[in-house]
XYZ file of C-alpha atoms in Angstrom:
194
model
C 4.029 -25.782 9.597
C 1.422 -26.855 7.524
C 0.538 -29.199 10.619
C -1.723 -26.705 11.644
C -4.493 -27.460 8.999
C -5.107 -30.711 10.311
C -8.175 -29.431 11.597
C -9.579 -28.652 8.343
C -9.556 -31.941 6.991
C -13.057 -32.218 8.976
C -14.985 -30.190 6.969
C -16.754 -31.726 4.072
C -16.909 -29.051 1.062
C -13.503 -27.121 1.979
C -12.414 -24.612 -0.677
C -9.019 -23.575 -0.288
C -7.838 -20.004 -2.132
C -3.870 -19.332 -2.222
C -3.889 -15.471 -2.810
C -1.850 -12.885 -1.124
C 1.142 -10.720 -3.376
C 2.094 -14.258 -5.389
C 0.846 -17.316 -4.369
C 2.737 -18.664 -7.191
C 5.976 -18.011 -5.492
C 4.904 -20.462 -3.292
C 4.375 -23.833 -5.218
C 5.648 -26.251 -3.217
C 3.750 -24.958 -0.117
C 0.397 -25.201 -2.529
C 1.424 -28.801 -3.364
C 1.860 -29.519 -0.040
C -1.550 -28.400 1.044
C -3.454 -30.165 -1.958
C -1.554 -33.358 -1.062
C -2.975 -32.694 2.081
C -6.688 -31.973 1.149
C -7.537 -34.455 -1.914
C -10.835 -33.439 -2.265
C -10.736 -29.870 -1.550
C -11.958 -27.448 -3.902
C -8.878 -24.899 -5.041
C -8.981 -20.996 -6.288
C -5.441 -19.089 -7.158
C -6.104 -15.915 -7.681
C -2.557 -14.576 -9.044
C -1.392 -11.846 -11.415
C -0.851 -15.145 -13.635
C 2.656 -14.580 -15.200
C 3.926 -17.568 -13.028
C 0.568 -19.924 -14.567
C 3.400 -21.824 -16.695
C 5.073 -23.108 -13.464
C 2.361 -25.251 -11.751
C 2.389 -28.812 -12.623
C 0.367 -29.855 -15.112
C -1.409 -32.004 -12.406
C -2.326 -29.879 -9.552
C -3.332 -26.793 -12.046
C -6.144 -29.154 -13.158
C -7.415 -29.918 -10.064
C -7.746 -26.308 -9.588
C -11.349 -24.803 -9.588
C -10.980 -21.026 -10.510
C -8.246 -19.040 -11.529
C -8.826 -15.530 -10.503
C -5.921 -13.237 -12.569
C -4.974 -9.856 -12.287
C -5.283 -7.928 -15.483
C -6.809 -4.920 -15.557
C -7.988 -4.366 -19.081
C -6.606 -3.588 -22.465
C -2.493 -3.587 -22.481
C -1.655 0.109 -22.122
C -4.173 -0.031 -19.360
C -2.977 -3.575 -17.318
C 0.929 -2.066 -18.630
C 0.790 1.347 -16.992
C 0.465 -0.155 -13.693
C 1.797 -3.333 -13.685
C 5.092 -3.318 -15.614
C 5.792 -3.113 -19.380
C 4.817 -6.022 -20.990
C 2.947 -7.655 -18.478
C -0.390 -8.039 -20.265
C 1.238 -9.979 -22.895
C 2.425 -12.276 -20.306
C -0.896 -12.873 -18.655
C -2.171 -13.824 -21.971
C 0.214 -15.979 -22.644
C 0.012 -17.843 -19.511
C -3.955 -18.212 -20.092
C -3.160 -19.648 -23.651
C -0.957 -22.291 -22.401
C -3.394 -23.727 -19.860
C -6.096 -23.777 -22.034
C -3.754 -25.671 -24.031
C -2.646 -27.895 -21.882
C -6.456 -29.150 -20.998
C -7.441 -26.148 -18.006
C -11.143 -26.103 -18.778
C -12.467 -24.585 -15.190
C -13.452 -21.229 -14.640
C -10.760 -18.261 -15.784
C -11.828 -14.678 -14.183
C -9.925 -11.787 -15.023
C -9.774 -10.068 -11.724
C -9.290 -5.752 -12.773
C -8.569 -3.385 -10.412
C -9.988 0.068 -11.439
C -7.699 3.504 -10.173
C -7.519 7.290 -11.081
C -3.673 6.686 -11.960
C -5.169 3.948 -15.085
C -6.631 6.959 -16.583
C -8.983 3.623 -18.534
C -12.593 3.256 -19.399
C -14.562 0.812 -17.089
C -17.024 0.031 -19.896
C -13.710 -0.509 -22.684
C -11.515 -2.473 -20.217
C -14.361 -4.867 -19.209
C -15.510 -5.269 -22.843
C -12.187 -5.738 -23.911
C -11.241 -8.247 -21.328
C -15.062 -10.395 -22.616
C -14.385 -10.420 -26.259
C -10.701 -11.813 -25.392
C -11.974 -14.835 -23.923
C -12.590 -13.867 -20.097
C -16.081 -15.377 -19.375
C -15.905 -13.650 -16.110
C -14.522 -9.785 -15.388
C -14.714 -9.286 -11.695
C -13.827 -5.513 -10.631
C -13.013 -3.450 -7.582
C -11.859 0.529 -7.124
C -9.088 1.095 -5.834
C -8.962 3.409 -3.231
C -5.598 5.305 -3.048
C -5.103 4.365 0.910
C -1.772 5.777 0.498
C -2.882 9.006 -0.802
C -3.095 12.062 2.002
C -6.831 11.924 3.566
C -8.427 15.036 2.167
C -6.894 15.068 -0.733
C -7.533 11.549 -1.202
C -10.789 11.249 -0.003
C -11.769 14.296 -2.917
C -10.409 12.614 -5.574
C -12.149 9.201 -4.578
C -15.292 10.997 -4.796
C -15.869 12.559 -7.780
C -13.837 9.690 -9.192
C -16.500 6.756 -7.522
C -19.200 9.228 -9.327
C -17.572 9.283 -12.991
C -17.097 5.379 -11.721
C -21.215 4.770 -11.102
C -22.019 6.613 -14.194
C -19.975 4.437 -16.607
C -20.942 1.373 -14.551
C -24.570 2.531 -14.761
C -23.943 2.759 -18.435
C -22.471 -1.206 -18.502
C -26.078 -2.200 -17.157
C -28.120 -0.055 -19.203
C -27.000 -1.003 -22.237
C -25.556 -4.610 -21.652
C -27.830 -6.731 -24.251
C -28.559 -10.020 -22.291
C -25.702 -12.009 -23.691
C -23.760 -9.970 -21.732
C -25.586 -10.376 -18.660
C -24.336 -14.232 -18.698
C -20.719 -11.977 -18.451
C -20.360 -11.395 -14.562
C -19.239 -7.962 -13.563
C -19.161 -7.445 -9.924
C -19.128 -4.281 -8.142
C -16.081 -5.159 -4.904
C -16.819 -1.665 -3.587
C -20.552 -0.377 -4.957
C -24.056 -2.096 -4.908
C -26.538 -0.551 -6.753
C -29.906 -0.961 -5.962
C -32.191 -1.374 -9.623
C -33.355 2.210 -8.716
C -29.940 3.214 -8.662
C -29.096 4.215 -5.234
C -26.150 3.439 -3.086
C -26.849 0.690 -1.384
C -23.656 -0.053 0.002
């Protein structure tokens, strides 16, 4: 019942992000909300496989699209299903071809199961045209406690070393490309801050 959103009409700088599961399965609801808040800023966090289904006039009103893509084709397809990488790239090319000029972010999940190399995956996404890459660590919360914690701690140490490599070896141009740490924030002295 979107009428419950009425009080938010009072907010001048409203930003609405559609995410959770796959928001583009509910485009009719998205359209109603966008009609209700014509001056809001909008964000989609999506697996990007349904971008072609969004009506153009609504698509062009979106400020940021975060696409769930984990790096090279073999890495993305390993965890997200065969052909997913190709479908994402096809949809991203499509939205650019129809005039989408706003921010498109590669939203990368890094996990032990992927067996990828964070540096290689991030650099691949930058090379293929994503101006921003946001990545987060998958903490594997469905694994038994003791095993999960031991494996995760070992993996975090490897990830931290790789992340430091990215930071130390990047040129100034690469800093223009955004690499966010969702789970770890490193200080300049390379100690874990949070």
